Amino acid sequence: MFTKLGVLGSVMAFALTTTTPVFAGTAEVIHWWTTGGEAAALKILVDAYQKTGNTWKDNPVAGGEAARMVARTRILGGDPPTSMQWQVGAPLMALAEEGQLNDIDAVAQDWDKLLPKVIADNAKYKGKYVTAPMDIHGHNWLWGNQAVLDDVGIPMPKTWDELIASADKIRAKGYIPLALGGQSWQEIFVFESILIDVGGRDFLTKVTYDLDDTALRSPQMLKAFETFAKVRDLVDPGSPSRDWNITGGLLINGKAAYMIMGDWLKGEFVAANKAPGKDIACEVFPAGGKTLVFGTDAFAMTAVKDPATREAQLALAKTIMDPVVQKEFSLRKGSIPPRLDVDKTGFDPCAQIAMGEAAEGHLFLVPDNVTDATGIGALVDQMTTFLHSKMTPQEGVTAMADAVAATR
Amino acid sequence: MPASTQVTPQATRSGWLTPRRRKAILTRGVLYLLLVIIALFFAGPLYILLSTSFKTMPEIQSGGLMTLPHEPTVQPWVTAWGEACIGITCGGLKGYFGNSMVMTIPAVLISVMIGAINGYALAKWPFPGARFVFAALVAGNFVPFQVVLAPVAVTLRTLGLFGSVEGLILIHVIYGIPITTMLFRNFFLSVPNDLIKAARIDGAGFFWIFFRIVLPLSPSVIVVALILQFTGIWNDFLFAVSFSNPSSAPMTVALNNLVNSNFGVKEYNVHMAATVIAAAPTLILYILLGRYFLRGMTAGAVKG
Amino acid sequence: MRRFLQRHVSQVALSPSLALIAIFLYGFIAYTAAVSTTNSKAFPRFDSFVGLEQYWRLFHTPRWHVAFTNMFLFGGLFLLVTISLGLVIAILIDQRIRAESFFRSIVMYPMAMSFVVTGIIWQWLLNPTLGIEVMVHQLGFTSFRLDWLTNPDTVIWALVVAAFWQGCGLVMALFLAGLRGIDEDIWKAAAVDGIPAWRVYVYIVIPMLAPVFLTVVVLLSLSIVRAFDLVVALTNGGPGVSSDLPSVFMFDMAFRRTNLGLSAASAVVMLGTVLAILIPYLYVETRERA
């Protein structure tokens, strides 16, 4: 109760200290946060924003692709939103090169000091900030149902070898070793963690950022495919095409031992009254890989001209980066704040681990935001094709390298 | 066969069935059996849809797919209609009904009317090149809508209609023309030419013949065209989400926002209820218009 | 002037539509073809001409081959199943049955439903650990397998069944409207001559429905070309990329992979292929009548 009051107090204090701008404008914002938990987090941002005297005009569009499609069509139609949820890195630069973004340096003077370097670098175009990052979501998390692990009598594995070695014991007790939703966006988390396991951060960089042909055809890659082929036997027959949240149910209800999924899965634990870090163990996987693959939800600032809207835009950027807003937002969303200086109290143990990784400089921006989207897309297509086929690891390596080469 | 003998009074009177009568009853039985099997196939998903919409979330997570709700609740329906949060606005679907109607009704009526006139012109007033025009209309239709979003956006911007209901209506009318034209043209081919020739000799004009002779002959095709266009425009998501703004967004946009998010806990019961609510106007239309699936008046009846 | 209008009244009536179609269909097709020769990423850019490079890239994308093949596989099966069963159902409903309105509505309601949600139901039904398979096992038939959705070789059937469920209502309605448009006298004449009903259907009625077939084939082909929610909601293109279709590929390339050039190239190839099949059919179908 006290903590709740404390939160309320700090939000109010923030509102009081913010001076009302000369212009009060309206910010129309396109985003894809439409579910209950997401909306609760968004409410923190919106309430804080409205207290600056500006108006938030909500324009939710479910699904990242659809939202980006709408944003792009709006820009082409000459009616851009004031701001829109948009990835950092390459997709953001594509937009900036078209002259479709405003810089927000007026309110971003100290952001370089506050943000992890990888986010700062990818949020700027020609040295100026064009987007404001709201949260960080880690992808390569291994979750383990503690009750199942205790029943089998095994600890959380540290490496892929350990995980695969434990599978027989898990199966002997009648559990599914790995809960996996067989859709490419879920499978890539598994594949990326294998790449880290095989060759560490450098290898992951060469494969997913550089799409380096030598790395793609290397013996390490073959080893990665050998491990990946074994994943076929770790999952249950219902895996292909299954949604991530249904798959999460297998883990939460104690039917499966492990699952590899981003930290938004915590929302499902909380809904089922399971505590992350206690009932469901968590680990950045593989342990000691010094790599937390992450994505960040950021709000790109479009090239609006109207002075009032421009002010509303700057106020939005400022609100997003407010430390209280960042903390309260992430507590509800299951993410961690991009600002490194945010107070860690109140975050669950898994979020604490993530914040530690971020502070250590272990963040690794999701390849979609770095690499040519067509190239990394071809890699993902071949990854999922391999998993659902009977191809040998060597065939998988060749097919992937060839498909990626064709996109150059 | 005591059961069968009660089927018709004649059968009871004659005391025993003639072979022909038995065959007729058997045929009838097979007919209804087939219809029931077909109905079960189509209704199966509806059963799951409805039973899920009356369950609580814990029951959905724990229970079987096919079971009836243990503790039926109408809360999902109440939520879907008036309480569900879409983004930060928690008003359910009800606020979007009007937007959908304002967009759909004019778009459907205009596109069906244009299609009927076009189809009539192509089928009954042919001119050199009519075949080519028809083929071009049908063929051009196969352009995928996703790739025309950009030029449509720019065109609407030029016309000053981007983001407006008028713009959406215009787009739906334009992309409805090929389909409705084809539908009517192909139907009107079966309207006897003699009727039209006779009227033309009597000095009747293009539109007189259309409204007085051709349209009255075509209740069922008008029904099909209305059904097709209403379903398509009411349910359209791509144009709706791209060319509307938050205040003019039709229901599909809200429905999609409600049910189609990638992350977060999925409330299947609310989603199912919302689907039925969003489909309700279309379903009512099917039932209302269904009775106009008349056997078209025969040529003789019109000549009267 | 007046006389000109009277003589060319049908052309005059058609001309506004034709002008719109020329711009919004053919103009935009040309526009798409132009984009396909550029290296456009997030936005169309005509200053990045690359010739036919996107087409070369497209033909070297394994996933495109899957999607392209699936269009024929899915499309062929879907057309066959939906047209034949749709016609049969329409004929059954046309037998002056009781509760016609009930049966008609039950076949038609799926097309009113957003597939985003009904797709989830099909996903449940066809999931081997959740749906029909479990149900049949509970009835005692434990060897029963229904793994269409999880098997890359058979997943197309899952799409066909769900698409049939959704699309059959329209086909039935079109055929029913066609059947109701046929002159009653034909049936009277056939009855007088003692011709069995099935022969009247096969030799007289169905040939008379030829224009309806044309409508049905075109509308179903359109739904194949535009099939999107169906795939996304039911399989998300999986397992792997085995149930991908050109429409999904195109959307992915345009909005997820931000490669408008490649997306446009795939649209042009798809359009060209569909027209190569459709135009001869249109030619034959319109020949005798118009």
Short mmCIF file of C-alpha atoms in Angstrom, two decimals, chain A residues 28 33-35 38-39 42 46 56 58-62 69-70 73-74 76-79 185 243-246 264 268, chain B residues 85-89 149-150 153-154 157 162 237-238 241-246 256-257 260-266 268:
data_model
loop_
_atom_site.label_atom_id
_atom_site.label_comp_id
_atom_site.label_asym_id
_atom_site.label_seq_id
_atom_site.Cartn_x
_atom_site.Cartn_y
_atom_site.Cartn_z
CA GLU A 28 -1.77 12.25 -32.05
CA TRP A 33 -0.28 -1.30 -27.36
CA THR A 34 -3.80 -2.58 -27.28
CA THR A 35 -3.98 -5.29 -24.64
CA GLU A 38 0.03 -2.69 -22.33
CA ALA A 39 -2.77 -0.20 -21.93
CA LEU A 42 0.47 3.35 -21.57
CA VAL A 46 -0.65 9.42 -21.16
CA TRP A 56 -2.93 12.97 -26.09
CA ASP A 58 -4.82 8.01 -28.95
CA ASN A 59 -4.56 6.05 -32.20
CA PRO A 60 -3.95 2.39 -31.41
CA VAL A 61 -3.45 -0.09 -34.27
CA ALA A 62 -2.97 -3.67 -33.14
CA MET A 69 1.64 0.39 -42.48
CA VAL A 70 -0.87 2.95 -41.23
CA THR A 73 0.20 5.59 -45.43
CA ARG A 74 -0.60 8.60 -43.26
CA LEU A 76 2.15 9.56 -47.84
CA GLY A 77 -1.34 11.00 -47.46
CA GLY A 78 0.16 14.21 -46.08
CA ASP A 79 -1.42 13.70 -42.67
CA TRP A 185 9.34 -14.89 -34.73
CA ASP A 243 0.56 -18.90 -30.52
CA TRP A 244 3.10 -17.81 -27.94
CA ASN A 245 0.58 -17.27 -25.15
CA ILE A 246 -0.99 -20.72 -25.54
CA TRP A 264 6.61 -9.98 -22.00
CA GLU A 268 1.14 -14.28 -18.39
CA CYS B 85 -10.28 -1.06 -23.57
CA ILE B 86 -8.84 -0.32 -26.97
CA GLY B 87 -5.63 1.53 -26.28
CA ILE B 88 -6.49 3.89 -23.43
CA THR B 89 -10.13 4.35 -24.40
CA LEU B 149 -2.13 1.76 -50.69
CA ALA B 150 0.61 4.24 -51.48
CA ALA B 153 -3.03 7.69 -50.31
CA VAL B 154 -1.38 10.18 -52.63
CA ARG B 157 -4.37 13.62 -50.58
CA PHE B 162 -7.45 11.75 -47.09
CA PHE B 237 -9.84 -3.69 -42.63
CA LEU B 238 -7.04 -2.65 -44.96
CA VAL B 241 -7.29 1.32 -41.06
CA SER B 242 -5.23 3.13 -43.69
CA PHE B 243 -7.60 5.88 -44.76
CA SER B 244 -9.61 6.66 -41.66
CA ASN B 245 -8.56 8.65 -38.63
CA PRO B 246 -9.25 7.84 -34.97
CA ASN B 256 -8.93 -5.72 -34.90
CA ASN B 257 -7.37 -3.66 -32.14
CA ASN B 260 -5.44 -8.99 -32.94
CA SER B 261 -2.63 -7.86 -30.73
CA ASN B 262 0.54 -9.89 -30.63
CA PHE B 263 1.36 -9.52 -26.97
CA GLY B 264 -0.51 -9.54 -23.71
CA VAL B 265 -3.11 -11.85 -22.28
CA LYS B 266 -5.79 -12.77 -24.80
CA TYR B 268 -10.88 -15.12 -25.86
#
